[in-house]
mmCIF file with all atom_site columns, C-alpha atoms in Angstrom:
data_model
loop_
_atom_site.group_PDB
_atom_site.id
_atom_site.type_symbol
_atom_site.label_atom_id
_atom_site.label_alt_id
_atom_site.label_comp_id
_atom_site.label_asym_id
_atom_site.label_entity_id
_atom_site.label_seq_id
_atom_site.pdbx_PDB_ins_code
_atom_site.Cartn_x
_atom_site.Cartn_y
_atom_site.Cartn_z
_atom_site.occupancy
_atom_site.B_iso_or_equiv
_atom_site.pdbx_formal_charge
_atom_site.auth_seq_id
_atom_site.auth_comp_id
_atom_site.auth_asym_id
_atom_site.auth_atom_id
_atom_site.pdbx_PDB_model_num
ATOM 1  C CA . MET W 1 1  ? 160.905 84.595  161.415 1.00 44.00 ? 18  MET W CA 1
ATOM 2  C CA . THR W 1 2  ? 158.292 87.015  162.729 1.00 48.00 ? 19  THR W CA 1
ATOM 3  C CA . ALA W 1 3  ? 155.665 88.846  160.699 1.00 47.00 ? 20  ALA W CA 1
ATOM 4  C CA . ASN W 1 4  ? 157.209 92.123  161.879 1.00 52.00 ? 21  ASN W CA 1
ATOM 5  C CA . ALA W 1 5  ? 160.415 91.674  159.867 1.00 51.00 ? 22  ALA W CA 1
ATOM 6  C CA . THR W 1 6  ? 160.707 94.832  157.786 1.00 66.00 ? 23  THR W CA 1
ATOM 7  C CA . SER W 1 7  ? 164.243 94.751  156.450 1.00 76.00 ? 24  SER W CA 1
ATOM 8  C CA . ASP W 1 8  ? 164.787 93.630  152.889 1.00 79.00 ? 25  ASP W CA 1
ATOM 9  C CA . ARG W 1 9  ? 166.671 90.556  154.043 1.00 82.00 ? 26  ARG W CA 1
ATOM 10 C CA . GLY W 1 10 ? 163.980 89.770  156.583 1.00 84.00 ? 27  GLY W CA 1
ATOM 11 C CA . LEU W 1 11 ? 161.272 89.986  153.938 1.00 83.00 ? 28  LEU W CA 1
ATOM 12 C CA . GLU W 1 12 ? 163.292 87.911  151.480 1.00 87.00 ? 29  GLU W CA 1
ATOM 13 C CA . ALA W 1 13 ? 163.875 85.258  154.130 1.00 87.00 ? 30  ALA W CA 1
ATOM 14 C CA . MET W 1 14 ? 160.175 85.179  154.968 1.00 87.00 ? 31  MET W CA 1
ATOM 15 C CA . PHE W 1 15 ? 159.317 84.776  151.283 1.00 85.00 ? 32  PHE W CA 1
ATOM 16 C CA . ASP W 1 16 ? 161.921 82.046  150.820 1.00 89.00 ? 33  ASP W CA 1
ATOM 17 C CA . GLU W 1 17 ? 160.517 80.199  153.839 1.00 91.00 ? 34  GLU W CA 1
ATOM 18 C CA . GLY W 1 18 ? 157.036 80.273  152.321 1.00 89.00 ? 35  GLY W CA 1
ATOM 19 C CA . THR W 1 19 ? 155.578 82.696  154.860 1.00 88.00 ? 36  THR W CA 1
ATOM 20 C CA . ASP W 1 20 ? 152.225 84.283  153.973 1.00 86.00 ? 37  ASP W CA 1
ATOM 21 C CA . MET W 1 21 ? 153.198 87.681  152.513 1.00 82.00 ? 38  MET W CA 1
ATOM 22 C CA . THR W 1 22 ? 149.635 89.010  152.234 1.00 77.00 ? 39  THR W CA 1
ATOM 23 C CA . GLU W 1 23 ? 150.117 91.733  154.860 1.00 79.00 ? 40  GLU W CA 1
ATOM 24 C CA . PHE W 1 24 ? 153.017 93.174  152.860 1.00 76.00 ? 41  PHE W CA 1
ATOM 25 C CA . ILE W 1 25 ? 151.081 93.471  149.602 1.00 75.00 ? 42  ILE W CA 1
ATOM 26 C CA . ILE W 1 26 ? 149.776 96.911  148.677 1.00 69.00 ? 43  ILE W CA 1
ATOM 27 C CA . ASP W 1 27 ? 146.143 97.169  149.685 1.00 72.00 ? 44  ASP W CA 1
ATOM 28 C CA . GLU W 1 28 ? 143.287 98.484  147.558 1.00 72.00 ? 45  GLU W CA 1
ATOM 29 C CA . LYS W 1 29 ? 143.388 101.874 149.326 1.00 73.00 ? 46  LYS W CA 1
ATOM 30 C CA . THR W 1 30 ? 146.751 102.692 147.750 1.00 69.00 ? 47  THR W CA 1
ATOM 31 C CA . ARG W 1 31 ? 146.404 105.218 144.928 1.00 72.00 ? 48  ARG W CA 1
ATOM 32 C CA . PHE W 1 32 ? 148.643 105.348 141.876 1.00 67.00 ? 49  PHE W CA 1
ATOM 33 C CA . PRO W 1 33 ? 148.961 108.159 139.300 1.00 70.00 ? 50  PRO W CA 1
ATOM 34 C CA . GLY W 1 34 ? 146.527 107.669 136.462 1.00 68.00 ? 51  GLY W CA 1
ATOM 35 C CA . GLN W 1 35 ? 144.619 104.953 138.279 1.00 66.00 ? 52  GLN W CA 1
ATOM 36 C CA . ASP W 1 36 ? 141.354 106.846 137.978 1.00 68.00 ? 53  ASP W CA 1
ATOM 37 C CA . ASP W 1 37 ? 141.719 107.285 134.215 1.00 72.00 ? 54  ASP W CA 1
ATOM 38 C CA . ALA W 1 38 ? 138.707 105.655 132.646 1.00 77.00 ? 55  ALA W CA 1
ATOM 39 C CA . ALA W 1 39 ? 139.243 104.531 129.078 1.00 81.00 ? 56  ALA W CA 1
ATOM 40 C CA . ARG W 1 40 ? 137.100 106.282 126.514 1.00 85.00 ? 57  ARG W CA 1
ATOM 41 C CA . LYS W 1 41 ? 136.700 105.367 122.882 1.00 90.00 ? 58  LYS W CA 1
ATOM 42 C CA . ILE W 1 42 ? 137.330 107.661 119.947 1.00 92.00 ? 59  ILE W CA 1
ATOM 43 C CA . ASN W 1 43 ? 137.046 107.131 116.216 1.00 94.00 ? 60  ASN W CA 1
ATOM 44 C CA . ILE W 1 44 ? 139.692 108.444 113.873 1.00 94.00 ? 61  ILE W CA 1
ATOM 45 C CA . SER W 1 45 ? 139.902 108.443 110.105 1.00 96.00 ? 62  SER W CA 1
ATOM 46 C CA . MET W 1 46 ? 143.287 108.308 108.433 1.00 96.00 ? 63  MET W CA 1
ATOM 47 C CA . PRO W 1 47 ? 144.694 107.402 105.041 1.00 97.00 ? 64  PRO W CA 1
ATOM 48 C CA . GLU W 1 48 ? 145.296 103.746 104.245 1.00 97.00 ? 65  GLU W CA 1
ATOM 49 C CA . TRP W 1 49 ? 149.080 104.273 104.029 1.00 97.00 ? 66  TRP W CA 1
ATOM 50 C CA . MET W 1 50 ? 149.138 105.513 107.649 1.00 96.00 ? 67  MET W CA 1
ATOM 51 C CA . ILE W 1 51 ? 147.231 102.459 108.825 1.00 97.00 ? 68  ILE W CA 1
ATOM 52 C CA . SER W 1 52 ? 149.651 100.217 106.941 1.00 97.00 ? 69  SER W CA 1
ATOM 53 C CA . GLU W 1 53 ? 152.609 101.938 108.586 1.00 97.00 ? 70  GLU W CA 1
ATOM 54 C CA . LEU W 1 54 ? 150.985 101.651 112.014 1.00 96.00 ? 71  LEU W CA 1
ATOM 55 C CA . ASP W 1 55 ? 150.348 97.949  111.440 1.00 97.00 ? 72  ASP W CA 1
ATOM 56 C CA . ALA W 1 56 ? 153.955 97.374  110.353 1.00 97.00 ? 73  ALA W CA 1
ATOM 57 C CA . THR W 1 57 ? 155.241 99.139  113.467 1.00 97.00 ? 74  THR W CA 1
ATOM 58 C CA . ALA W 1 58 ? 152.831 97.189  115.664 1.00 96.00 ? 75  ALA W CA 1
ATOM 59 C CA . ARG W 1 59 ? 153.978 93.880  114.154 1.00 97.00 ? 76  ARG W CA 1
ATOM 60 C CA . HIS W 1 60 ? 157.620 94.859  114.614 1.00 97.00 ? 77  HIS W CA 1
ATOM 61 C CA . HIS W 1 61 ? 157.040 95.514  118.329 1.00 95.00 ? 78  HIS W CA 1
ATOM 62 C CA . ALA W 1 62 ? 154.584 92.619  118.723 1.00 95.00 ? 79  ALA W CA 1
ATOM 63 C CA . VAL W 1 63 ? 151.847 94.883  120.062 1.00 96.00 ? 80  VAL W CA 1
ATOM 64 C CA . SER W 1 64 ? 148.466 96.038  118.825 1.00 95.00 ? 81  SER W CA 1
ATOM 65 C CA . ARG W 1 65 ? 147.862 99.021  116.568 1.00 95.00 ? 82  ARG W CA 1
ATOM 66 C CA . GLN W 1 66 ? 146.042 100.659 119.474 1.00 95.00 ? 83  GLN W CA 1
ATOM 67 C CA . ALA W 1 67 ? 149.092 100.243 121.716 1.00 95.00 ? 84  ALA W CA 1
ATOM 68 C CA . VAL W 1 68 ? 151.282 102.021 119.164 1.00 96.00 ? 85  VAL W CA 1
ATOM 69 C CA . ILE W 1 69 ? 148.803 104.875 118.827 1.00 96.00 ? 86  ILE W CA 1
ATOM 70 C CA . ASN W 1 70 ? 148.438 105.224 122.607 1.00 94.00 ? 87  ASN W CA 1
ATOM 71 C CA . LEU W 1 71 ? 152.215 105.224 123.092 1.00 94.00 ? 88  LEU W CA 1
ATOM 72 C CA . TRP W 1 72 ? 152.857 107.801 120.382 1.00 96.00 ? 89  TRP W CA 1
ATOM 73 C CA . ILE W 1 73 ? 150.092 110.133 121.513 1.00 95.00 ? 90  ILE W CA 1
ATOM 74 C CA . GLY W 1 74 ? 151.220 109.793 125.128 1.00 92.00 ? 91  GLY W CA 1
ATOM 75 C CA . GLU W 1 75 ? 154.799 110.635 124.170 1.00 95.00 ? 92  GLU W CA 1
ATOM 76 C CA . ARG W 1 76 ? 153.676 113.671 122.172 1.00 96.00 ? 93  ARG W CA 1
ATOM 77 C CA . LEU W 1 77 ? 151.469 114.948 124.989 1.00 94.00 ? 94  LEU W CA 1
ATOM 78 C CA . ALA W 1 78 ? 154.377 114.603 127.438 1.00 94.00 ? 95  ALA W CA 1
ATOM 79 C CA . GLU W 1 79 ? 156.622 116.562 125.043 1.00 95.00 ? 96  GLU W CA 1
ATOM 80 C CA . GLU W 1 80 ? 154.009 119.294 124.749 1.00 95.00 ? 97  GLU W CA 1
ATOM 81 C CA . LYS W 1 81 ? 153.658 119.466 128.517 1.00 91.00 ? 98  LYS W CA 1
ATOM 82 C CA . ARG W 1 82 ? 157.444 119.766 128.960 1.00 92.00 ? 99  ARG W CA 1
ATOM 83 C CA . ALA W 1 83 ? 157.608 122.496 126.295 1.00 94.00 ? 100 ALA W CA 1
ATOM 84 C CA . LEU W 1 84 ? 154.964 124.544 128.107 1.00 91.00 ? 101 LEU W CA 1
ATOM 85 C CA . ALA W 1 85 ? 156.650 124.210 131.501 1.00 82.00 ? 102 ALA W CA 1
#
């Protein structure tokens, strides 16, 4: 199979045969939405009961407290953006 195979079946066959797929991998020049978002830290104070509820939710979903907070804030910001559109 040649390296110029571009059909799905051609690519699958190349992969199955153990062909080097490096040229088909997205290069570092490719940009994705949000890729340039640098993480910044914030501090937040909240009542103990809220932290307990966050921890319970995080345990239920097997993720960190921070992941729950990020998800919820992200969802709320998306809702706000939709409401303003």
